Coordinates of C-alpha atoms and ligand atoms in Angstrom, one line a residue:
X154 CA -79.4 75.5 -116.0
X155 CA -78.1 75.5 -119.6
X156 CA -77.2 78.8 -121.1
X157 CA -79.8 79.9 -123.5
X158 CA -78.6 80.9 -127.0
X159 CA -78.4 84.6 -127.7
X160 CA -81.3 85.8 -129.7
X161 CA -81.3 88.0 -132.8
X162 CA -81.1 91.7 -132.5
X163 CA -83.1 94.5 -134.2
X164 CA -79.9 95.8 -135.8
X165 CA -79.4 92.6 -137.6
X166 CA -82.6 93.1 -139.6
X167 CA -82.6 95.0 -142.9
X168 CA -83.6 98.6 -142.5
X169 CA -86.4 98.4 -145.1
X170 CA -87.9 95.4 -143.2
X171 CA -87.8 97.3 -139.9
X172 CA -89.4 100.4 -141.6
X173 CA -92.1 98.3 -143.1
X174 CA -93.0 96.7 -139.8
X175 CA -92.9 100.0 -137.9
X176 CA -95.3 101.6 -140.5
X177 CA -97.8 98.8 -139.8
X178 CA -97.4 98.9 -135.9
X179 CA -95.5 95.6 -135.8
X180 CA -92.5 94.7 -133.7
X181 CA -90.5 91.5 -133.8
X182 CA -90.5 89.7 -130.4
X183 CA -87.1 88.0 -130.4
X184 CA -84.9 91.2 -129.8
X185 CA -86.9 92.0 -126.6
X186 CA -87.8 88.4 -125.7
X187 CA -85.3 88.2 -122.8
X188 CA -86.1 91.6 -121.4
X189 CA -89.8 90.7 -121.1
X190 CA -89.3 87.0 -120.1
X191 CA -85.9 87.0 -118.3
X192 CA -84.7 83.5 -117.5
X193 CA -84.7 82.1 -114.0
X194 CA -86.1 85.1 -112.0
X195 CA -87.6 88.5 -112.5
X196 CA -85.3 91.5 -112.9
X197 CA -87.1 94.0 -110.8
X198 CA -86.5 97.7 -111.4
X199 CA -87.4 98.3 -107.7
X200 CA -84.3 98.9 -105.6
X201 CA -84.0 98.2 -101.9
X202 CA -84.5 101.7 -100.7
X203 CA -84.8 103.5 -97.3
X204 CA -86.7 106.6 -96.6
X205 CA -85.8 108.1 -93.2
X206 CA -88.6 109.8 -91.3
X207 CA -86.1 112.3 -90.0
X208 CA -85.6 113.5 -93.6
X209 CA -89.2 113.3 -94.6
X210 CA -90.8 115.0 -91.6
X211 CA -89.3 118.5 -92.0
X212 CA -90.1 118.5 -95.7
X213 CA -93.6 117.3 -95.0
X214 CA -94.2 120.1 -92.4
X215 CA -92.9 122.6 -94.9
X216 CA -95.5 121.4 -97.4
X217 CA -98.0 122.3 -94.7
X218 CA -96.7 126.0 -94.9
X219 CA -96.3 126.1 -98.7
X220 CA -99.4 124.4 -99.9
X221 CA -102.9 124.8 -98.3
X222 CA -105.1 121.7 -98.3
X223 CA -107.4 123.3 -100.9
X224 CA -104.4 123.4 -103.3
X225 CA -103.3 119.8 -102.5
X226 CA -106.5 117.8 -101.9
X227 CA -104.1 115.3 -100.3
X228 CA -100.9 116.8 -98.9
X229 CA -98.6 113.8 -99.5
X230 CA -94.9 113.3 -100.2
X231 CA -94.5 110.2 -102.3
X232 CA -91.8 107.6 -101.6
X233 CA -90.7 107.1 -105.1
X234 CA -88.3 104.3 -105.8
X235 CA -85.4 105.6 -107.9
X236 CA -85.3 102.3 -109.8
X237 CA -88.6 103.3 -111.5
X238 CA -87.7 107.0 -112.0
X239 CA -89.1 109.4 -109.5
X240 CA -92.1 110.5 -111.6
X241 CA -93.6 106.9 -111.7
X242 CA -94.8 107.1 -108.0
X243 CA -93.7 103.5 -107.5
X244 CA -92.4 102.3 -104.1
X245 CA -92.4 98.8 -105.6
X246 CA -93.8 97.6 -108.9
X247 CA -97.3 97.5 -107.5
X248 CA -97.2 99.4 -104.3
X249 CA -97.4 103.2 -103.9
X250 CA -96.4 104.7 -100.5
X251 CA -96.5 108.3 -99.3
X252 CA -96.7 110.2 -96.1
X253 CA -99.6 112.5 -95.7
X254 CA -99.9 115.6 -93.4
X255 CA -103.2 117.1 -92.1
X256 CA -103.2 120.2 -89.9
X257 CA -105.7 121.2 -87.3
X258 CA -109.1 122.2 -88.7
X259 CA -108.3 120.8 -92.2
X260 CA -110.5 118.5 -94.2
X261 CA -109.1 116.4 -97.0
X262 CA -112.3 116.2 -99.0
X263 CA -114.4 113.1 -99.6
X264 CA -113.6 111.1 -102.7
X265 CA -113.4 107.5 -103.9
X266 CA -111.2 105.8 -106.4
X267 CA -110.4 102.5 -108.0
X268 CA -107.0 102.1 -106.2
X269 CA -107.4 100.6 -102.7
X270 CA -105.7 102.5 -99.9
X271 CA -104.6 101.9 -96.4
X272 CA -103.3 104.3 -93.7
X273 CA -100.7 103.5 -91.0
X274 CA -100.8 106.3 -88.5
X275 CA -97.4 107.8 -87.7
X276 CA -97.9 110.8 -85.3
X277 CA -100.4 113.3 -83.9
X278 CA -103.7 113.3 -82.0
X279 CA -107.2 114.1 -83.2
X280 CA -107.1 112.9 -86.7
X281 CA -109.8 110.6 -88.2
X282 CA -110.8 109.1 -91.4
X283 CA -114.4 108.6 -92.4
X284 CA -115.1 105.6 -94.7
X285 CA -118.7 105.3 -95.9
X286 CA -119.9 107.2 -92.8
X287 CA -117.9 105.2 -90.3
X288 CA -115.7 107.4 -88.2
X289 CA -112.2 105.8 -87.7
X290 CA -109.9 107.4 -85.1
X291 CA -106.3 107.6 -86.1
X292 CA -103.8 106.7 -83.4
X293 CA -100.1 105.8 -83.7
X294 CA -99.7 102.4 -85.5
X295 CA -103.4 102.0 -86.3
X296 CA -104.1 100.3 -89.7
X297 CA -107.2 101.9 -91.5
X298 CA -108.5 100.5 -94.7
X299 CA -110.1 102.6 -97.5
X300 CA -110.8 99.8 -100.0
X301 CA -111.4 100.3 -103.7
X302 CA -114.3 102.6 -104.6
X303 CA -115.3 103.4 -101.0
X304 CA -116.0 107.0 -100.0
X305 CA -113.3 108.4 -97.7
X306 CA -112.2 111.8 -96.2
X307 CA -109.8 112.9 -93.6
X308 CA -110.5 115.4 -90.8
X309 CA -108.2 116.8 -88.0
X310 CA -110.1 117.9 -84.9
X311 CA -107.1 118.1 -82.6
X312 CA -104.0 120.2 -82.3
X313 CA -100.5 119.8 -83.9
X314 CA -99.7 118.0 -87.1
X315 CA -101.2 114.5 -87.9
X316 CA -99.1 112.3 -90.2
X317 CA -99.8 108.9 -91.6
X318 CA -98.3 106.6 -94.2
X319 CA -100.5 105.8 -97.2
X320 CA -100.1 102.6 -99.2
X321 CA -102.1 102.1 -102.3
X322 CA -102.1 99.6 -105.2
X323 CA -101.9 102.6 -107.5
X324 CA -99.1 101.5 -109.8
X325 CA -101.1 98.3 -110.4
X326 CA -104.2 100.3 -111.3
X327 CA -102.2 102.6 -113.5
X328 CA -100.6 99.6 -115.2
X329 CA -104.0 98.2 -116.1
X330 CA -105.2 101.7 -117.1
X331 CA -108.1 101.5 -114.5
X332 CA -107.1 104.4 -112.2
X333 CA -109.6 107.1 -111.6
X334 CA -111.3 109.0 -108.8
X335 CA -114.7 110.6 -108.2
X336 CA -115.3 113.6 -106.0
X337 CA -118.0 113.5 -103.4
X338 CA -120.0 115.4 -100.7
X339 CA -118.9 115.7 -97.1
X340 CA -120.0 112.5 -95.3
X341 CA -122.4 112.4 -92.3
X342 CA -121.1 110.1 -89.6
X343 CA -122.8 107.8 -87.2
X344 CA -122.1 108.9 -83.6
X345 CA -120.7 105.4 -82.6
X346 CA -117.4 103.7 -82.2
X347 CA -116.0 101.9 -85.2
X348 CA -116.5 98.2 -85.7
X349 CA -113.1 97.3 -84.1
X350 CA -114.7 98.4 -80.8
X351 CA -118.2 96.9 -81.4
X352 CA -119.0 94.2 -83.9
X353 CA -115.5 92.9 -84.2
X354 CA -114.1 93.7 -80.7
X355 CA -112.2 90.4 -80.4
X356 CA -110.7 87.9 -82.9
X357 CA -112.7 84.7 -83.0
X358 CA -116.0 86.3 -82.2
X359 CA -118.3 87.7 -84.9
X360 CA -121.9 88.9 -84.8
X361 CA -124.1 85.8 -84.6
X362 CA -126.3 87.1 -87.4
X363 CA -123.3 86.9 -89.8
X364 CA -122.9 83.2 -89.4
X365 CA -123.8 81.4 -92.6
X366 CA -124.6 84.8 -94.3
X367 CA -122.7 86.0 -97.3
X368 CA -120.0 88.2 -95.7
X369 CA -119.8 91.9 -96.7
X370 CA -116.5 92.6 -98.3
X371 CA -115.0 94.9 -95.7
X372 CA -116.6 94.3 -92.3
X373 CA -113.6 95.7 -90.4
X374 CA -111.8 98.9 -91.4
X375 CA -109.6 99.7 -88.4
X376 CA -107.0 97.6 -86.5
X377 CA -106.0 99.5 -83.4
X378 CA -102.2 99.2 -82.8
X379 CA -102.6 98.5 -79.1
X380 CA -104.4 95.2 -79.9
X381 CA -101.9 94.2 -82.6
X382 CA -98.9 94.9 -80.3
X383 CA -100.5 92.9 -77.5
X384 CA -101.1 90.0 -79.9
X385 CA -97.5 90.1 -81.1
X386 CA -96.2 90.1 -77.5
X387 CA -98.4 87.1 -76.7
X388 CA -97.2 85.2 -79.7
X389 CA -93.5 86.2 -78.9
X390 CA -93.9 84.6 -75.4
X391 CA -94.4 81.2 -77.2
X392 CA -92.2 81.5 -80.2
X393 CA -88.6 80.2 -80.4
X394 CA -85.9 82.9 -80.7
X395 CA -85.0 83.4 -84.4
X396 CA -88.5 82.3 -85.6
X397 CA -90.3 85.3 -86.9
X398 CA -93.0 86.7 -84.6
X399 CA -95.3 87.7 -87.5
X400 CA -99.1 88.2 -87.6
X401 CA -101.3 88.8 -90.7
X402 CA -104.2 91.1 -90.8
X403 CA -107.3 89.3 -92.1
X404 CA -111.0 89.8 -92.5
X405 CA -112.8 88.7 -89.3
X406 CA -115.6 87.2 -91.4
X407 CA -113.6 85.2 -94.0
X408 CA -110.2 84.8 -92.4
X409 CA -108.7 85.9 -95.8
X410 CA -106.5 88.9 -96.4
X411 CA -108.5 92.0 -95.9
X412 CA -107.9 93.5 -99.3
X413 CA -107.9 91.8 -102.7
X414 CA -104.5 93.1 -103.9
X415 CA -102.4 94.1 -100.9
X416 CA -101.5 92.1 -97.8
X417 CA -100.7 93.5 -94.3
X418 CA -98.8 92.0 -91.5
X419 CA -97.0 93.0 -88.3
X420 CA -93.6 91.8 -87.0
X421 CA -92.0 91.9 -83.6
X422 CA -88.2 91.6 -83.2
X423 CA -87.2 90.8 -79.6
X424 CA -84.2 92.6 -78.1
X425 CA -81.1 91.6 -80.0
X426 CA -83.0 89.2 -82.2
X427 CA -82.2 88.5 -85.9
X428 CA -84.7 86.8 -88.3
X429 CA -84.6 85.8 -91.9
X430 CA -88.0 86.0 -93.4
X431 CA -89.2 83.1 -95.6
X432 CA -88.3 84.3 -99.1
X433 CA -91.2 84.8 -101.4
X434 CA -92.2 86.2 -104.8
X435 CA -94.0 89.2 -103.4
X436 CA -92.7 92.8 -103.3
X437 CA -93.0 94.4 -99.9
X438 CA -92.7 97.7 -98.0
X439 CA -91.7 97.7 -94.3
X440 CA -92.6 100.5 -91.9
X441 CA -90.9 100.7 -88.5
X442 CA -93.6 101.3 -86.0
X443 CA -91.0 101.6 -83.2
X444 CA -87.5 100.4 -82.6
X445 CA -84.1 100.4 -84.2
X446 CA -83.1 97.8 -86.7
X447 CA -80.7 96.7 -89.4
X448 CA -82.3 95.3 -92.5
X449 CA -80.6 93.3 -95.3
X450 CA -82.7 93.5 -98.4
X451 CA -81.4 91.5 -101.4
X452 CA -77.9 92.2 -100.2
X453 CA -78.3 95.9 -99.4
X454 CA -77.9 96.9 -95.7
X455 CA -80.2 99.6 -94.4
X456 CA -80.5 101.0 -90.9
X457 CA -84.0 102.0 -89.9
X458 CA -85.6 103.7 -86.9
X459 CA -89.1 104.8 -85.9
X460 CA -91.3 105.6 -88.9
X461 CA -88.7 104.8 -91.5
X462 CA -89.8 102.9 -94.6
X463 CA -87.9 100.3 -96.6
X464 CA -88.9 99.0 -100.1
X465 CA -88.1 95.4 -101.0
X466 CA -88.3 94.1 -104.5
X467 CA -90.0 90.9 -105.6
X468 CA -88.1 87.6 -104.7
X469 CA -85.9 89.6 -102.2
X470 CA -84.2 87.8 -99.3
X471 CA -84.9 89.9 -96.2
X472 CA -83.1 89.7 -92.9
X473 CA -84.1 91.9 -90.0
X474 CA -81.9 92.5 -86.9
X475 CA -83.0 94.4 -83.8
X476 CA -80.1 96.7 -83.0
X477 CA -81.3 97.2 -79.4
X478 CA -80.3 94.8 -76.7
X479 CA -83.1 96.0 -74.4
X480 CA -86.1 97.1 -76.5
X481 CA -88.3 95.2 -78.9
X482 CA -88.8 96.5 -82.5
X483 CA -92.1 96.5 -84.3
X484 CA -92.6 96.5 -88.0
X485 CA -95.6 96.9 -90.3
X486 CA -95.4 95.2 -93.7
X487 CA -97.4 95.8 -96.9
X488 CA -97.0 93.3 -99.7
X489 CA -98.6 92.3 -103.0
X490 CA -98.9 88.6 -102.1
X491 CA -102.8 88.6 -102.3
X492 CA -102.6 89.9 -105.9
X493 CA -99.9 87.3 -106.7
X494 CA -102.0 84.5 -105.2
X495 CA -105.1 85.5 -107.1
X496 CA -103.2 85.4 -110.5
X497 CA -101.6 82.1 -109.6
X498 CA -97.9 83.3 -109.4
X499 CA -97.2 83.5 -105.6
X500 CA -94.2 81.4 -104.6
X501 CA -92.4 80.7 -101.3
X502 CA -88.8 79.7 -101.7
X503 CA -86.8 77.3 -99.6
X504 CA -84.0 79.9 -98.9
Ligands
GTQ1540 O1 -105.9 109.9 -98.8 O2 -107.3 109.5 -100.3 O3 -101.5 109.1 -100.8 O4 -106.5 109.6 -102.8 C1 -102.9 109.2 -102.6 C2 -104.1 109.3 -103.2 C3 -103.8 109.4 -100.4 C4 -106.1 109.6 -100.0 C5 -102.7 109.3 -101.3 C6 -105.2 109.4 -102.3 C7 -105.0 109.5 -100.9

């Protein structure tokens, strides 16, 4: 690559010229050209960052004492990437992540909003989310979708705290100035299991009536962790050591990613295994469902345990090593690859 010539600066321009432009809402491009179009690769603000659940949990439980649900609507501590400034609520450039606490008897009221959200359940029994009247039980490791503009509320009918990780495309929606919410009424639920137990009980089988029909956008809203884990273990039994055991969550009707902007996948690291993920252009967030691992994210080494979260910037090289010689490690990944694919910029790199 040849070195590009340095471009002119703002300071080089006469003061009267700059003042005349400023008064007319005009700005010369060339002084900021390289900042907006850096050569060779993006210069993400997102820093490889680790949030330890051991640090988050006591602070989240304290929020349960300090702030009643009525005063919070959603009782969430946001994993704010320091590279973006803590007030920006960015985990990566496009992905927001937080951990939400709901206590027995509480109801986080029904609303809907333009950002799409998902939940990955961290701990507790008896919580559930209702999406458009579908009652979705929340058990450890379950993935629950609340797609853009769908009514959703959270209820806790059990005992003890219930905690889950929220991931939203909120920074993206804020960036395009399209983020807003509407409040709603408490939903009435059908007294039936969710679609993961009925219409989409098993991958590769769909309701016959859906064949050839135009698929609804979100046929399946819950992926129980037990099924995902069993699928990873089956795949691991037929995958060479060092090759990522990695499954993507897709719509059972279209086979495409289940949300338009964010992608979800699950990884298994066998005891002692180290894998380097294929490097790509997406930003990503990793959540440890269980296990103990060392991650190298764009040259930063981070040690993560159960329920810890790691942010990875766009274009990052990610290597994951299971630190246990006896137990597998399981990870859940959120990325913005579906968005990047739709706007035609998704890339996979050779190394
Ligand atoms: O549970 O609906 O972390 O609306 C942020 C915004 C969770 C939610 C968040 C939300 C929600």
